[in-house]
PDB file of C-alpha atoms and ligand atoms in Angstrom:
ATOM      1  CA  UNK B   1       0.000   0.000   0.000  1.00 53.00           C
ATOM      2  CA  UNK B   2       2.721   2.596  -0.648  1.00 56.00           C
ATOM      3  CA  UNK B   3       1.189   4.105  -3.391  1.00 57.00           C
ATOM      4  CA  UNK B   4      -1.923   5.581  -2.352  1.00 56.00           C
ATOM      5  CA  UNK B   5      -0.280   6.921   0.739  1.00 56.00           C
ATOM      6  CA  UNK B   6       2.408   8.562  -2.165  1.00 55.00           C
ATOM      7  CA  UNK B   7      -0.878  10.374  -3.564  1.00 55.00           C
ATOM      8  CA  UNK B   8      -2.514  11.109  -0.050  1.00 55.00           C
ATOM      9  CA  UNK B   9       1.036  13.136   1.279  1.00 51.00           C
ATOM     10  CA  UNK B  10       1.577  14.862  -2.483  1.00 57.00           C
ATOM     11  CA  UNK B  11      -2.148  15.989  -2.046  1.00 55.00           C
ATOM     12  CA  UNK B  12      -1.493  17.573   0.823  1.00 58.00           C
ATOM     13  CA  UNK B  13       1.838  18.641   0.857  1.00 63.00           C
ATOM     14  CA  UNK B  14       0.501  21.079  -2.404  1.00 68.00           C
ATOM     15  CA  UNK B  15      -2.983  21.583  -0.757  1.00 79.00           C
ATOM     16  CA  UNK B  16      -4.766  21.877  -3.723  1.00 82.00           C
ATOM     17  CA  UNK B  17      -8.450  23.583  -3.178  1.00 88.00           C
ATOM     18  CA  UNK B  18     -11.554  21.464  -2.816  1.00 89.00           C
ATOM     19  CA  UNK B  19     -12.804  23.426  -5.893  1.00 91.00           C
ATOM     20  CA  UNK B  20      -9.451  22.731  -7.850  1.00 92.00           C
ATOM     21  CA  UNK B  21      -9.875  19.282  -7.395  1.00 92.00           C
ATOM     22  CA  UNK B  22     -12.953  19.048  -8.985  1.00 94.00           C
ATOM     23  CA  UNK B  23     -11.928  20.851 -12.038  1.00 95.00           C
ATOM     24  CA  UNK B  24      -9.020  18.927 -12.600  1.00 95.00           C
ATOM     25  CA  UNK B  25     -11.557  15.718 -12.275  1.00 96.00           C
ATOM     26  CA  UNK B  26     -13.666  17.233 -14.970  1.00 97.00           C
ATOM     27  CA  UNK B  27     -10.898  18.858 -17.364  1.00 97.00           C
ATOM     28  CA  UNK B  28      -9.435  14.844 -17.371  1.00 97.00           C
ATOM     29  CA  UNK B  29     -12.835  13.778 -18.201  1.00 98.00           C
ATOM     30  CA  UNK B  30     -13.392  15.954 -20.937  1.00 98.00           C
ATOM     31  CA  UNK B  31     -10.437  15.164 -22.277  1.00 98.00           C
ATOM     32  CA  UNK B  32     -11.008  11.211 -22.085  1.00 98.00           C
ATOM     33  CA  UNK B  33     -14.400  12.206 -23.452  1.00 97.00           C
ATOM     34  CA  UNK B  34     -12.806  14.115 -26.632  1.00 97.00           C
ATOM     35  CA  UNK B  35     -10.243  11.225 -27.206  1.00 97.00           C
ATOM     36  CA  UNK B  36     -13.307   8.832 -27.106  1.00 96.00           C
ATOM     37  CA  UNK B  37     -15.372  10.555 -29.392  1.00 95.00           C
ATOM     38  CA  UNK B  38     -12.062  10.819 -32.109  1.00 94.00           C
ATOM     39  CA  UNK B  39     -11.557   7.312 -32.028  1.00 92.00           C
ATOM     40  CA  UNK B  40     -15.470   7.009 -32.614  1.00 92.00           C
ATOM     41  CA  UNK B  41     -15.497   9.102 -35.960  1.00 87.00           C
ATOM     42  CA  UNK B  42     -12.329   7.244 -36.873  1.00 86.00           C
ATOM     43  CA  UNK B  43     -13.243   3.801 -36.370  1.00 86.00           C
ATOM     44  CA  UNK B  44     -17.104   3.450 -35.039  1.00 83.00           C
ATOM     45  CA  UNK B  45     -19.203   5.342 -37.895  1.00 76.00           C
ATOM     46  CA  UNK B  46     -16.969   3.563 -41.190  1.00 72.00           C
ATOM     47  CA  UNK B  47     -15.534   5.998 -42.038  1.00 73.00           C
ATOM     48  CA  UNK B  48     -13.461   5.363 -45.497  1.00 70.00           C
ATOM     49  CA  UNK B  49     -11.377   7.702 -47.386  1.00 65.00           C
ATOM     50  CA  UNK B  50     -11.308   6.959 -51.078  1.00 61.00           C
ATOM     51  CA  UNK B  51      -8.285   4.209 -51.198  1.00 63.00           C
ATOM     52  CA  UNK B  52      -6.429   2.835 -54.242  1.00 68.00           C
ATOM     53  CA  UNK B  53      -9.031  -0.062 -53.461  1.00 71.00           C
ATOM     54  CA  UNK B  54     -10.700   1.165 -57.137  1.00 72.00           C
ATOM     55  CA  UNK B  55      -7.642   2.021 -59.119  1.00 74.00           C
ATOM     56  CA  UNK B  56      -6.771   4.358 -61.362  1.00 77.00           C
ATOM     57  CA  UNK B  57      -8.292   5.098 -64.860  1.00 76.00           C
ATOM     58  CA  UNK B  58      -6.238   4.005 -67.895  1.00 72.00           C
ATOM     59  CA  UNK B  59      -4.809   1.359 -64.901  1.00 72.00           C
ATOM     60  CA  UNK B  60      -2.957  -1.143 -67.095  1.00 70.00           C
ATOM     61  CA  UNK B  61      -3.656  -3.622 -64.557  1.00 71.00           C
ATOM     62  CA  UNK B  62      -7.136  -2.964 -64.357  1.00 72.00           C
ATOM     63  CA  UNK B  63      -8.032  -2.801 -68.055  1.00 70.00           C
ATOM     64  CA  UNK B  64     -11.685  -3.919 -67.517  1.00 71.00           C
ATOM     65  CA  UNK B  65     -12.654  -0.889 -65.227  1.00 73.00           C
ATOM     66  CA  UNK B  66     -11.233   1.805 -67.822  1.00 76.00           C
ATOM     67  CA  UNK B  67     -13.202   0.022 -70.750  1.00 78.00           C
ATOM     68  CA  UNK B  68     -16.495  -0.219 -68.658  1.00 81.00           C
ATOM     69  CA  UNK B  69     -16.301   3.737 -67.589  1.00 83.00           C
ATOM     70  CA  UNK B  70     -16.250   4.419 -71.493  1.00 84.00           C
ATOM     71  CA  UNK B  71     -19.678   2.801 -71.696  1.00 87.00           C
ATOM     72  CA  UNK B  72     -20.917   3.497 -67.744  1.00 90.00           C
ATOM     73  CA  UNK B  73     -23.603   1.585 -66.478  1.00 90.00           C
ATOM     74  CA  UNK B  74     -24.888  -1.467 -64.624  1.00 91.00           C
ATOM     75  CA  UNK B  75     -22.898  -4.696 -65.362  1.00 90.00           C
ATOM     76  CA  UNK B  76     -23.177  -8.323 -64.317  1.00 88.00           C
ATOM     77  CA  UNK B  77     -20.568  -9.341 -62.213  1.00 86.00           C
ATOM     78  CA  UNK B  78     -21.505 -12.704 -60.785  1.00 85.00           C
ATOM     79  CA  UNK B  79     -24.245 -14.598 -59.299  1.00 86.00           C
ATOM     80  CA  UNK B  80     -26.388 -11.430 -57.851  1.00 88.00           C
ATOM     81  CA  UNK B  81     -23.460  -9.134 -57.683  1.00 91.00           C
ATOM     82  CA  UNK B  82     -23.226  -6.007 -59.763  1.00 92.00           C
ATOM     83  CA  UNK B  83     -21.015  -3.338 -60.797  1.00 91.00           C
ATOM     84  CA  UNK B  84     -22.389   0.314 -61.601  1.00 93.00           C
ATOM     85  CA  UNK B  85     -19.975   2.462 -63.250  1.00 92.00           C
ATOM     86  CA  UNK B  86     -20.837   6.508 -63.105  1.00 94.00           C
ATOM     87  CA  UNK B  87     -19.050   8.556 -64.676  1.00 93.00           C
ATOM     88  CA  UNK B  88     -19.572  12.443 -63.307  1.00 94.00           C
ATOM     89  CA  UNK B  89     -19.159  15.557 -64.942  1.00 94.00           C
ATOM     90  CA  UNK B  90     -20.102  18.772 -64.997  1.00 93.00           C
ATOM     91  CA  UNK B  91     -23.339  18.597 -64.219  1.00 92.00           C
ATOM     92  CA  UNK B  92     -24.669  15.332 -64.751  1.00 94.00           C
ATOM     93  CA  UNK B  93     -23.905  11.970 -63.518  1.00 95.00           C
ATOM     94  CA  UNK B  94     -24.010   8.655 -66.034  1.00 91.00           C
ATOM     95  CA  UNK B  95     -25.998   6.794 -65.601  1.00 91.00           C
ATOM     96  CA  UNK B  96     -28.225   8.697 -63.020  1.00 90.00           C
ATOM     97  CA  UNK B  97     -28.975  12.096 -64.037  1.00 92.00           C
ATOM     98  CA  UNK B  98     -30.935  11.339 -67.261  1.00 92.00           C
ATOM     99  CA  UNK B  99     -31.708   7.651 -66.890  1.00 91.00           C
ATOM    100  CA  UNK B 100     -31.829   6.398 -62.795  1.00 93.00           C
ATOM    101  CA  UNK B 101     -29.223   3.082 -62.001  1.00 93.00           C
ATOM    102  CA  UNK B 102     -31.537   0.707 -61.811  1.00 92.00           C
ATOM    103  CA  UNK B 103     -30.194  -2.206 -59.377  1.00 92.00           C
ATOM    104  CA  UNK B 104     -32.239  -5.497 -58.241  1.00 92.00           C
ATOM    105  CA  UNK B 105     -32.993  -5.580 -54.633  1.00 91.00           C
ATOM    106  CA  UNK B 106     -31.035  -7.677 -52.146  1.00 89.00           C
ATOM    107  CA  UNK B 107     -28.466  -8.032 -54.309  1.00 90.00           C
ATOM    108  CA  UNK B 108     -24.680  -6.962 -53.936  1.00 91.00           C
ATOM    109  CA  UNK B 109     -23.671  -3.384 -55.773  1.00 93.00           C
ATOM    110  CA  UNK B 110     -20.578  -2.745 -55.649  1.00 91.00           C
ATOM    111  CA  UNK B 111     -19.925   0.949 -57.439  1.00 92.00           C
ATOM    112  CA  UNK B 112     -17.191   2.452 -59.103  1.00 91.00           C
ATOM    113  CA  UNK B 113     -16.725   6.427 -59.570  1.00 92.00           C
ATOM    114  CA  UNK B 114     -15.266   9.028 -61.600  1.00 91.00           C
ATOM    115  CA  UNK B 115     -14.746  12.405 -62.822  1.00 92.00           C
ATOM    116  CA  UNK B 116     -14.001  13.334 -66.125  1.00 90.00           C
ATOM    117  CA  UNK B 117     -13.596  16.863 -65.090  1.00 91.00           C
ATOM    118  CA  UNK B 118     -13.489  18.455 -61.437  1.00 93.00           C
ATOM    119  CA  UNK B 119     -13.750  16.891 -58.535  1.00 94.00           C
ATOM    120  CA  UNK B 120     -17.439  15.886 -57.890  1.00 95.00           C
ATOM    121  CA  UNK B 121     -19.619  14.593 -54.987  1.00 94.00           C
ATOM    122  CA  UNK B 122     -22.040  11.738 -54.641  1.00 94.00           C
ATOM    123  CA  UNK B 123     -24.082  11.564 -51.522  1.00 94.00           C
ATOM    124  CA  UNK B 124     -27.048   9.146 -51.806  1.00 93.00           C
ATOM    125  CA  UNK B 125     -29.794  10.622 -49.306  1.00 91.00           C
ATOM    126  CA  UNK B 126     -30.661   8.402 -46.648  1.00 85.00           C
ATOM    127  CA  UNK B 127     -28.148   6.277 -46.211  1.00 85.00           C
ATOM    128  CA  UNK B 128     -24.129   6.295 -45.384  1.00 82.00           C
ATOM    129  CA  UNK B 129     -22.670   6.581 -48.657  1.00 87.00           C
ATOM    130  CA  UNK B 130     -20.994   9.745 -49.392  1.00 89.00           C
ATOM    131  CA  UNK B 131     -17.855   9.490 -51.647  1.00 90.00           C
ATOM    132  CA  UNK B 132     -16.362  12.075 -53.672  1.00 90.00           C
ATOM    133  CA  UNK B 133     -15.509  11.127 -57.654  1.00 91.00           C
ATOM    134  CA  UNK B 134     -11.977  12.611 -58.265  1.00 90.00           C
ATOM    135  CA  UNK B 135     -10.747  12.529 -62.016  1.00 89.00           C
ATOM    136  CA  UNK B 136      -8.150  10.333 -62.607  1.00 86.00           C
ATOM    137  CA  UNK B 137      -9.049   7.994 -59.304  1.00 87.00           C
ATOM    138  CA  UNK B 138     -11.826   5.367 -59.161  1.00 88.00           C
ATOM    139  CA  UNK B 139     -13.896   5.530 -55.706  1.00 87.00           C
ATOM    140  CA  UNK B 140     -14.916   2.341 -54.887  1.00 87.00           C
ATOM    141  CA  UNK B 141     -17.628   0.815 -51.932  1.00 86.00           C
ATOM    142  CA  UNK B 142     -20.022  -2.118 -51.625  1.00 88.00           C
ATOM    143  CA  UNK B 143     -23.335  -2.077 -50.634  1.00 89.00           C
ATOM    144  CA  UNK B 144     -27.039  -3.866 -50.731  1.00 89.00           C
ATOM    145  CA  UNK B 145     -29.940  -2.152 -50.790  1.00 89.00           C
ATOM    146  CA  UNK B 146     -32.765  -4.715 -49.438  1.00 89.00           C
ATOM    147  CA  UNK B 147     -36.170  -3.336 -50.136  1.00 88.00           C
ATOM    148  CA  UNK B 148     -37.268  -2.180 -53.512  1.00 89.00           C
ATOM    149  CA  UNK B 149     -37.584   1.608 -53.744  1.00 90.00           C
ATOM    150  CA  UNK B 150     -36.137   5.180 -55.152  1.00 93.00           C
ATOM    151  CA  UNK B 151     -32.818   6.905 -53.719  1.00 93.00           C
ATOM    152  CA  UNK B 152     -32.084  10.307 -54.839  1.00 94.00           C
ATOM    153  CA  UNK B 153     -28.518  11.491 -54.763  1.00 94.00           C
ATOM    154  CA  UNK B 154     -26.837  14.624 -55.281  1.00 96.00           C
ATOM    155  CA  UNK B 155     -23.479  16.429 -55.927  1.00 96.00           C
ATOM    156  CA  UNK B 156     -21.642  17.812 -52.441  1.00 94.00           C
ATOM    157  CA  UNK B 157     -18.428  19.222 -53.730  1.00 94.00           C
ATOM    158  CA  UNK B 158     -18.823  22.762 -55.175  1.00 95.00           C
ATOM    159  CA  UNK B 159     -17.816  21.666 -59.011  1.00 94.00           C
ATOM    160  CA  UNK B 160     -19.285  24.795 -61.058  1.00 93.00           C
ATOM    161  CA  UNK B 161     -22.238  27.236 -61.571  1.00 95.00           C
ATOM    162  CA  UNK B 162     -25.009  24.249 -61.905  1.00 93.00           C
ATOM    163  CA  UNK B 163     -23.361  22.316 -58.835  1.00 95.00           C
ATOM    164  CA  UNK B 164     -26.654  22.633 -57.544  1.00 94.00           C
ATOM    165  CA  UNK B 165     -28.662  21.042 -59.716  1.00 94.00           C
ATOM    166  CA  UNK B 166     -26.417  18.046 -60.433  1.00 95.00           C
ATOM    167  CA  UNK B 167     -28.189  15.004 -58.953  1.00 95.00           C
ATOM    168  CA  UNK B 168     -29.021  11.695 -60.099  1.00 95.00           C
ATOM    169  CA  UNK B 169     -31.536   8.904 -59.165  1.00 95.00           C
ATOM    170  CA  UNK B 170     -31.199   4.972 -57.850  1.00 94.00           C
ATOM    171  CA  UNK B 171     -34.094   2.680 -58.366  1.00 92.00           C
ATOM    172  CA  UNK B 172     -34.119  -0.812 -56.440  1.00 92.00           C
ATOM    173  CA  UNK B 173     -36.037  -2.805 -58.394  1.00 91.00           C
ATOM    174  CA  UNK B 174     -38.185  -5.994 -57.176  1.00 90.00           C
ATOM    175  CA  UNK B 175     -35.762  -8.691 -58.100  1.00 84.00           C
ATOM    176  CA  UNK B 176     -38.716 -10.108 -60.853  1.00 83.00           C
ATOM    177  CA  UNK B 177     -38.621  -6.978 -62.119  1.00 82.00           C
ATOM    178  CA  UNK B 178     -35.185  -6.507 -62.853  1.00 84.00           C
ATOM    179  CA  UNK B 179     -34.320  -6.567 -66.430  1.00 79.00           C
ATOM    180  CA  UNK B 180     -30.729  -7.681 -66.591  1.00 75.00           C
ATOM    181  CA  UNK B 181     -27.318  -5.724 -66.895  1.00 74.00           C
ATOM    182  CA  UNK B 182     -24.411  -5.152 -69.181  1.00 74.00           C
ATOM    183  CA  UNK B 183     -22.018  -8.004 -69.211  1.00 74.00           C
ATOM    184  CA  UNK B 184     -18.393  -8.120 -70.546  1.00 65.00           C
TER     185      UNK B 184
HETATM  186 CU1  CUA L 201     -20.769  18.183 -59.271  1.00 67.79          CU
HETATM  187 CU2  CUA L 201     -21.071  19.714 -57.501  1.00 67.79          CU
END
């Protein structure tokens, strides 16, 4: 038991205030608090930053994703697993602006995004995916959307004078419904 005895005489050989105490007590909580909530956003939420996970265009070792972005769209990649490719400029995304992505519900969607001018956004309302589309760079992320029904999206990064009209539309489709995809 040396130790809390240590404590107990440098307590009160520095006779720190009743009132000091307590806001030392706090200030280390707050701080423990701050660090906690950091490590949250960092690790808790998902948080990704666009990786090198999607490549590069014009990637020689990725030759498929650089031919499918010249003809964007919905393509078959295996056994209920598809790959959108939207391509954003300014002000439209494609597919999505003009014609909505159509996708088959339950399934696995796996997109891949890019500029062909200025860094874009692409925020689909109501859910977590926000990525940015960065020319040059592929942004890549997974995801299943389970019940049939219409996402919007839209455009967050400032890319121009009609940046706030660029937005797009994805429509899960009842898997019946679903008409089939692009293959290569
Ligand atoms: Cu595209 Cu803002």
């Amino acid at each position: 038991m040396i130790v809390p005895q240590y404590f107990h005489i440098r307590w009160s050989i520095v006779e720190i205030h009743r009132f000091e105490k307590v806001w030392i007590v706090a200030s280390i909580l707050l701080i423990v608090g701050y660090i906690a909530t950091v490590t949250y956003g960092a690790i808790g939420a998902g948080v990704q930053m666009v990786g090198k996970k999607g490549g590069q265009i014009e990637d020689p070792d990725n030759p498929t994703s650089s031919e499918n972005f010249r003809e964007p769209g919905v393509y078959t990649v295996g056994e209920n697993h598809y790959a959108v490719y939207v391509l954003a400029r300014q002000f439209v995304f494609r597919p999505g602006t003009n014609d909505p992505i159509k996708v088959p519900a339950g399934s696995k969607v796996t997109f891949h995004l890019t500029s062909s001018d200025v860094i874009h956004g692409f925020q689909v309302i109501d859910t977590n995916i926000n990525t940015m589309a960065i020319p040059g760079q592929v942004g890549q992320f997974t995801v299943r959307f389970k019940k049939p029904g219409k996402y919007g999206f839209v455009c967050h990064e400032y890319c121009g004078v009609g940046h706030h009209l660029m937005e797009g539309e994805i429509m899960i489709v009842p898997k019946s419904e679903f008409e089939g995809a692009k293959q290569r």
